[in-house]
mmCIF file of C-alpha atoms and ligand atoms in Angstrom:
data_model
loop_
_atom_site.group_PDB
_atom_site.id
_atom_site.type_symbol
_atom_site.label_atom_id
_atom_site.label_comp_id
_atom_site.label_asym_id
_atom_site.label_seq_id
_atom_site.Cartn_x
_atom_site.Cartn_y
_atom_site.Cartn_z
ATOM 1 C CA MET A 1 102.259 87.754 116.449
ATOM 2 C CA LEU A 2 100.596 86.562 113.280
ATOM 3 C CA GLN A 3 98.892 83.160 113.270
ATOM 4 C CA HIS A 4 99.192 80.883 110.272
ATOM 5 C CA ARG A 5 98.253 77.533 108.778
ATOM 6 C CA GLU A 6 100.642 75.320 106.872
ATOM 7 C CA CYS A 7 100.899 72.109 104.873
ATOM 8 C CA GLY A 8 103.625 70.344 102.882
ATOM 9 C CA SER A 9 107.383 70.512 103.299
ATOM 10 C CA GLY A 10 110.422 71.882 101.469
ATOM 11 C CA ARG A 11 110.733 75.313 99.865
ATOM 12 C CA ALA A 12 108.735 77.934 101.791
ATOM 13 C CA ILE A 13 105.866 79.478 99.827
ATOM 14 C CA VAL A 14 104.018 82.225 101.721
ATOM 15 C CA PHE A 15 100.458 83.011 100.581
ATOM 16 C CA VAL A 16 99.193 86.457 101.627
ATOM 17 C CA HIS A 17 95.418 86.909 101.526
ATOM 18 C CA GLY A 18 93.432 89.832 100.168
ATOM 19 C CA PHE A 19 90.931 92.200 101.789
ATOM 20 C CA PRO A 20 88.782 91.483 103.754
ATOM 21 C CA PHE A 21 89.684 87.814 103.811
ATOM 22 C CA HIS A 22 91.940 85.572 105.878
ATOM 23 C CA ALA A 23 94.176 82.529 105.433
ATOM 24 C CA GLU A 24 91.203 80.332 104.479
ATOM 25 C CA GLN A 25 91.121 82.168 101.143
ATOM 26 C CA TRP A 26 94.020 79.977 100.009
ATOM 27 C CA SER A 27 92.771 76.568 101.181
ATOM 28 C CA ALA A 28 91.845 75.205 97.716
ATOM 29 C CA VAL A 29 95.253 76.284 96.421
ATOM 30 C CA THR A 30 97.471 75.110 99.266
ATOM 31 C CA SER A 31 95.786 71.724 99.559
ATOM 32 C CA GLU A 32 96.612 71.180 95.889
ATOM 33 C CA LEU A 33 100.179 72.504 96.136
ATOM 34 C CA SER A 34 101.373 70.797 99.331
ATOM 35 C CA SER A 35 103.579 68.539 97.170
ATOM 36 C CA LEU A 36 105.301 71.647 95.752
ATOM 37 C CA GLY A 37 106.681 73.038 99.009
ATOM 38 C CA ARG A 38 105.915 74.190 102.526
ATOM 39 C CA CYS A 39 102.776 76.255 101.983
ATOM 40 C CA LEU A 40 102.353 78.861 104.735
ATOM 41 C CA THR A 41 99.241 81.000 104.941
ATOM 42 C CA PRO A 42 99.428 83.755 107.573
ATOM 43 C CA ASP A 43 96.400 85.704 108.752
ATOM 44 C CA LEU A 44 97.312 89.378 108.409
ATOM 45 C CA ARG A 45 97.018 91.615 111.489
ATOM 46 C CA GLY A 46 93.430 91.810 112.695
ATOM 47 C CA PHE A 47 92.097 89.074 110.359
ATOM 48 C CA GLY A 48 91.397 85.365 110.874
ATOM 49 C CA ARG A 49 93.161 84.140 113.995
ATOM 50 C CA SER A 50 95.609 87.071 114.108
ATOM 51 C CA THR A 51 93.410 89.019 116.473
ATOM 52 C CA PHE A 52 95.002 92.001 118.154
ATOM 53 C CA ASP A 53 94.034 93.484 121.476
ATOM 54 C CA ALA A 54 91.422 96.192 120.780
ATOM 55 C CA ALA A 55 93.128 98.564 123.206
ATOM 56 C CA THR A 56 96.409 98.402 121.296
ATOM 57 C CA THR A 57 95.009 97.993 117.778
ATOM 58 C CA PRO A 58 95.848 101.049 115.695
ATOM 59 C CA ASP A 59 93.155 102.738 113.625
ATOM 60 C CA VAL A 60 95.223 102.194 110.472
ATOM 61 C CA TYR A 61 96.969 99.051 109.256
ATOM 62 C CA THR A 62 99.455 100.316 106.679
ATOM 63 C CA MET A 63 100.707 97.968 103.983
ATOM 64 C CA GLU A 64 104.199 98.589 105.346
ATOM 65 C CA GLN A 65 103.058 97.458 108.801
ATOM 66 C CA HIS A 66 101.711 94.241 107.293
ATOM 67 C CA ALA A 67 105.046 93.725 105.467
ATOM 68 C CA ASP A 68 106.981 94.246 108.707
ATOM 69 C CA ASP A 69 104.592 91.876 110.524
ATOM 70 C CA LEU A 70 105.369 89.206 107.905
ATOM 71 C CA SER A 71 109.109 89.692 108.315
ATOM 72 C CA ALA A 72 108.829 89.420 112.124
ATOM 73 C CA TRP A 73 106.655 86.337 111.736
ATOM 74 C CA LEU A 74 109.257 84.700 109.426
ATOM 75 C CA ASP A 75 111.921 85.444 112.067
ATOM 76 C CA ALA A 76 109.753 83.994 114.818
ATOM 77 C CA HIS A 77 109.437 80.744 112.869
ATOM 78 C CA GLY A 78 113.131 80.542 112.003
ATOM 79 C CA LEU A 79 112.442 80.982 108.299
ATOM 80 C CA ARG A 80 115.720 82.527 107.201
ATOM 81 C CA GLU A 81 115.869 81.109 103.659
ATOM 82 C CA PRO A 82 114.379 83.394 100.988
ATOM 83 C CA VAL A 83 110.713 82.566 100.386
ATOM 84 C CA VAL A 84 108.361 82.646 97.424
ATOM 85 C CA LEU A 85 105.826 85.331 98.351
ATOM 86 C CA VAL A 86 102.396 85.067 96.735
ATOM 87 C CA GLY A 87 100.260 88.162 97.286
ATOM 88 C CA PHE A 88 96.600 88.369 96.341
ATOM 89 C CA SER A 89 95.187 91.885 95.798
ATOM 90 C CA MET A 90 95.785 93.584 99.196
ATOM 91 C CA GLY A 91 98.414 90.867 99.677
ATOM 92 C CA GLY A 92 100.052 92.293 96.546
ATOM 93 C CA TYR A 93 99.889 95.803 98.046
ATOM 94 C CA VAL A 94 101.833 94.250 100.962
ATOM 95 C CA ALA A 95 104.319 92.614 98.573
ATOM 96 C CA TRP A 96 105.513 96.031 97.305
ATOM 97 C CA PRO A 97 106.792 97.285 100.716
ATOM 98 C CA PHE A 98 107.977 93.760 101.496
ATOM 99 C CA PHE A 99 110.195 93.923 98.411
ATOM 100 C CA ARG A 100 111.334 97.441 99.309
ATOM 101 C CA LYS A 101 112.206 96.679 102.930
ATOM 102 C CA HIS A 102 112.901 92.943 103.038
ATOM 103 C CA ARG A 103 114.291 92.138 99.590
ATOM 104 C CA ASN A 104 116.832 89.664 101.042
ATOM 105 C CA ARG A 105 113.974 87.448 102.265
ATOM 106 C CA LEU A 106 112.571 86.955 98.757
ATOM 107 C CA ARG A 107 113.338 84.138 96.341
ATOM 108 C CA ALA A 108 110.487 85.022 93.994
ATOM 109 C CA LEU A 109 107.246 86.973 93.805
ATOM 110 C CA VAL A 110 103.769 86.077 92.593
ATOM 111 C CA LEU A 111 101.314 88.941 92.193
ATOM 112 C CA CYS A 112 97.700 87.829 91.879
ATOM 113 C CA ASP A 113 94.860 90.178 90.916
ATOM 114 C CA THR A 114 96.526 93.254 92.379
ATOM 115 C CA ARG A 115 97.449 96.845 91.528
ATOM 116 C CA ALA A 116 100.613 98.941 91.689
ATOM 117 C CA ILE A 117 99.003 102.381 91.561
ATOM 118 C CA ALA A 118 97.755 104.277 94.619
ATOM 119 C CA ASP A 119 94.081 105.088 95.220
ATOM 120 C CA THR A 120 92.772 108.206 93.510
ATOM 121 C CA PRO A 121 91.752 110.967 95.963
ATOM 122 C CA GLU A 122 88.101 109.992 95.335
ATOM 123 C CA GLY A 123 88.891 106.320 95.943
ATOM 124 C CA ALA A 124 90.739 107.105 99.181
ATOM 125 C CA ALA A 125 87.858 109.303 100.377
ATOM 126 C CA GLY A 126 85.431 106.500 99.545
ATOM 127 C CA ARG A 127 87.447 104.083 101.677
ATOM 128 C CA ALA A 128 87.496 106.553 104.592
ATOM 129 C CA GLY A 129 83.710 106.928 104.398
ATOM 130 C CA LEU A 130 83.234 103.166 104.173
ATOM 131 C CA ALA A 131 85.512 102.601 107.193
ATOM 132 C CA ALA A 132 83.332 104.952 109.261
ATOM 133 C CA ARG A 133 80.137 103.222 108.085
ATOM 134 C CA VAL A 134 81.477 99.733 108.872
ATOM 135 C CA LEU A 135 82.402 100.835 112.392
ATOM 136 C CA ALA A 136 78.924 102.316 112.879
ATOM 137 C CA GLU A 137 76.758 99.789 111.007
ATOM 138 C CA GLY A 138 78.782 96.565 110.690
ATOM 139 C CA ARG A 139 80.027 94.730 107.593
ATOM 140 C CA ALA A 140 76.888 94.980 105.447
ATOM 141 C CA PRO A 141 77.819 98.193 103.546
ATOM 142 C CA LEU A 142 81.180 96.663 102.642
ATOM 143 C CA ILE A 143 79.782 93.306 101.533
ATOM 144 C CA ASP A 144 76.895 94.833 99.586
ATOM 145 C CA GLY A 145 79.226 97.178 97.721
ATOM 146 C CA MET A 146 82.164 94.863 97.172
ATOM 147 C CA LEU A 147 80.778 91.377 96.523
ATOM 148 C CA PRO A 148 79.300 92.273 93.087
ATOM 149 C CA LYS A 149 82.782 93.370 91.914
ATOM 150 C CA LEU A 150 84.631 90.305 93.175
ATOM 151 C CA LEU A 151 83.221 87.624 90.904
ATOM 152 C CA ALA A 152 82.650 87.210 87.183
ATOM 153 C CA PRO A 153 79.001 87.563 86.038
ATOM 154 C CA ASP A 154 78.904 83.883 85.119
ATOM 155 C CA THR A 155 79.984 82.901 88.634
ATOM 156 C CA PHE A 156 76.936 84.669 90.093
ATOM 157 C CA THR A 157 74.535 82.931 87.725
ATOM 158 C CA SER A 158 75.974 79.424 87.623
ATOM 159 C CA ARG A 159 78.078 78.806 90.744
ATOM 160 C CA PRO A 160 76.165 79.844 93.887
ATOM 161 C CA GLU A 161 78.509 77.813 96.096
ATOM 162 C CA VAL A 162 81.421 80.086 95.125
ATOM 163 C CA VAL A 163 79.362 83.190 95.962
ATOM 164 C CA THR A 164 78.462 81.656 99.337
ATOM 165 C CA ALA A 165 82.096 80.805 100.123
ATOM 166 C CA VAL A 166 83.362 84.304 99.281
ATOM 167 C CA ARG A 167 80.557 85.942 101.267
ATOM 168 C CA ALA A 168 81.395 83.738 104.273
ATOM 169 C CA LEU A 169 85.031 84.875 104.129
ATOM 170 C CA MET A 170 83.910 88.504 104.181
ATOM 171 C CA GLU A 171 81.467 87.894 107.021
ATOM 172 C CA ALA A 172 84.330 86.609 109.180
ATOM 173 C CA ALA A 173 86.239 89.906 109.088
ATOM 174 C CA PRO A 174 86.064 92.003 112.293
ATOM 175 C CA PRO A 175 84.746 95.540 111.613
ATOM 176 C CA ARG A 176 87.762 97.143 113.360
ATOM 177 C CA ALA A 177 90.174 95.254 111.094
ATOM 178 C CA ILE A 178 88.083 96.143 108.030
ATOM 179 C CA ALA A 179 88.231 99.838 108.934
ATOM 180 C CA ALA A 180 91.964 99.788 109.734
ATOM 181 C CA ALA A 181 92.810 97.981 106.489
ATOM 182 C CA LEU A 182 90.599 100.308 104.415
ATOM 183 C CA ARG A 183 92.451 103.313 105.858
ATOM 184 C CA GLY A 184 95.813 101.628 105.276
ATOM 185 C CA MET A 185 95.013 100.816 101.646
ATOM 186 C CA ALA A 186 93.894 104.413 101.121
ATOM 187 C CA GLN A 187 97.315 105.614 102.317
ATOM 188 C CA ARG A 188 99.417 103.283 100.212
ATOM 189 C CA PRO A 189 101.819 105.024 97.844
ATOM 190 C CA ASP A 190 102.103 104.482 94.103
ATOM 191 C CA SER A 191 104.405 101.470 93.671
ATOM 192 C CA THR A 192 104.765 101.846 89.894
ATOM 193 C CA PRO A 193 108.293 103.348 90.222
ATOM 194 C CA LEU A 194 109.342 100.185 92.074
ATOM 195 C CA LEU A 195 108.410 97.794 89.287
ATOM 196 C CA SER A 196 111.500 98.256 87.103
ATOM 197 C CA ARG A 197 113.683 97.548 90.167
ATOM 198 C CA ILE A 198 112.162 94.152 90.937
ATOM 199 C CA ASP A 199 115.027 91.727 90.403
ATOM 200 C CA VAL A 200 113.549 88.439 91.594
ATOM 201 C CA PRO A 201 111.690 85.982 89.330
ATOM 202 C CA THR A 202 108.109 87.223 89.160
ATOM 203 C CA LEU A 203 104.794 85.784 88.028
ATOM 204 C CA VAL A 204 101.828 88.082 87.428
ATOM 205 C CA VAL A 205 98.394 86.416 87.416
ATOM 206 C CA CYS A 206 94.964 87.890 86.664
ATOM 207 C CA GLY A 207 91.429 86.597 86.192
ATOM 208 C CA GLU A 208 90.135 87.310 82.681
ATOM 209 C CA HIS A 209 87.052 89.120 84.062
ATOM 210 C CA ASP A 210 88.741 90.855 87.023
ATOM 211 C CA ALA A 211 86.799 94.103 87.541
ATOM 212 C CA ILE A 212 89.079 95.411 90.333
ATOM 213 C CA SER A 213 92.552 94.835 88.872
ATOM 214 C CA SER A 214 91.955 94.366 85.155
ATOM 215 C CA PRO A 215 94.003 92.081 82.898
ATOM 216 C CA SER A 216 95.184 95.085 80.870
ATOM 217 C CA GLU A 217 96.389 96.875 84.022
ATOM 218 C CA MET A 218 98.138 93.721 85.213
ATOM 219 C CA ARG A 219 99.761 93.119 81.829
ATOM 220 C CA GLY A 220 101.109 96.657 82.248
ATOM 221 C CA ILE A 221 102.564 95.746 85.671
ATOM 222 C CA SER A 222 104.138 92.633 84.181
ATOM 223 C CA ALA A 223 105.639 94.621 81.294
ATOM 224 C CA LEU A 224 107.423 96.949 83.724
ATOM 225 C CA ILE A 225 108.980 94.163 85.825
ATOM 226 C CA PRO A 226 112.135 92.800 84.174
ATOM 227 C CA SER A 227 111.692 89.107 83.340
ATOM 228 C CA ALA A 228 108.151 88.866 84.754
ATOM 229 C CA ARG A 229 105.746 86.509 83.086
ATOM 230 C CA PHE A 230 101.991 87.053 82.820
ATOM 231 C CA VAL A 231 99.296 84.391 83.003
ATOM 232 C CA GLN A 232 95.598 85.098 82.494
ATOM 233 C CA ILE A 233 93.215 82.826 84.398
ATOM 234 C CA GLU A 234 90.175 81.935 82.309
ATOM 235 C CA ARG A 235 86.625 81.729 83.719
ATOM 236 C CA ALA A 236 87.496 83.926 86.715
ATOM 237 C CA GLY A 237 86.885 87.445 87.939
ATOM 238 C CA HIS A 238 88.933 88.927 90.795
ATOM 239 C CA MET A 239 88.662 85.794 92.986
ATOM 240 C CA THR A 240 90.943 83.482 91.032
ATOM 241 C CA THR A 241 91.520 81.525 94.271
ATOM 242 C CA HIS A 242 87.851 80.511 94.228
ATOM 243 C CA GLU A 243 86.687 80.820 90.632
ATOM 244 C CA ASN A 244 89.462 78.813 88.993
ATOM 245 C CA PRO A 245 91.881 77.433 91.600
ATOM 246 C CA ALA A 246 92.947 74.636 89.211
ATOM 247 C CA ALA A 247 94.279 77.118 86.646
ATOM 248 C CA LEU A 248 95.882 79.226 89.373
ATOM 249 C CA CYS A 249 97.578 76.123 90.812
ATOM 250 C CA LYS A 250 98.831 75.139 87.358
ATOM 251 C CA ALA A 251 100.418 78.567 86.870
ATOM 252 C CA LEU A 252 101.938 78.504 90.366
ATOM 253 C CA ARG A 253 103.245 74.968 89.960
ATOM 254 C CA GLU A 254 104.930 75.755 86.640
ATOM 255 C CA PHE A 255 106.468 78.944 88.020
ATOM 256 C CA VAL A 256 107.743 77.547 91.327
ATOM 257 C CA SER A 257 109.061 74.397 89.598
ATOM 258 C CA SER A 258 111.073 76.583 87.234
ATOM 259 C CA LEU A 259 112.991 78.192 90.145
ATOM 260 C CA ALA A 260 116.437 76.749 90.819
HETATM 261 C C1 MLT B 1 91.316 92.777 97.733
HETATM 262 O O1 MLT B 1 90.807 91.801 97.148
HETATM 263 O O2 MLT B 1 92.263 92.636 98.529
HETATM 264 C C2 MLT B 1 90.718 94.148 97.505
HETATM 265 O O3 MLT B 1 89.956 94.126 96.337
HETATM 266 C C3 MLT B 1 91.763 95.217 97.438
HETATM 267 C C4 MLT B 1 91.170 96.582 97.330
HETATM 268 O O4 MLT B 1 90.101 96.849 97.901
HETATM 269 O O5 MLT B 1 91.797 97.445 96.685
#
């Protein structure tokens, strides 16, 4: 069963972390938004406190498996009312199958710094190679390759505390979970055909310097979702949760407040 943290009360807002992070990724956001609703931050399978027995841990965590885990976790906590699901990057990859399989559990969607398209064959092969290296060598190859893409150039030069915080999140990820999630992301299908069928209120958010899921790509996602709105977060790369949580909170507050 997934472990989670929570604060606040009222409407359930579920914050799904990215790769290779855990619930802590959302702490600056949820502490600010506890007056807006019941902010729930699960640790996805294998990450944070959601440790799974090594003997029964599969080699691949598919995005669909994560979506089903979330649905089972909502059941286990008696959360039957539709929730606002906020997915960051890999959390957004999980939001697509969650919408497909558990649409009745959704009041609204927020897609932060994420992508709808599948990996290219080269990208998927790169993830498979990285998974093998992380299992053999530890997290270093992942952190060395990924950290430079996560933050805006200005964050590296002027905000060392943000770099330290993001690195610490990555250093907490177990190598087995890293490998399983890399393989699962590599297998995810193209969700672009789903976008025009999304019929819940949707907010699409992207850091202005996001080098992983670019603002132009995310504007394209927003344009394909009926009645989605797009908000660009200034002074942020991919890690909007860390580089400009105030602007992210403002966008989330306005969106959630606008829901009936
Ligand atoms: C994330 O932040 O979850 C990752 O950048 C997703 C990915 O590696 O595609």
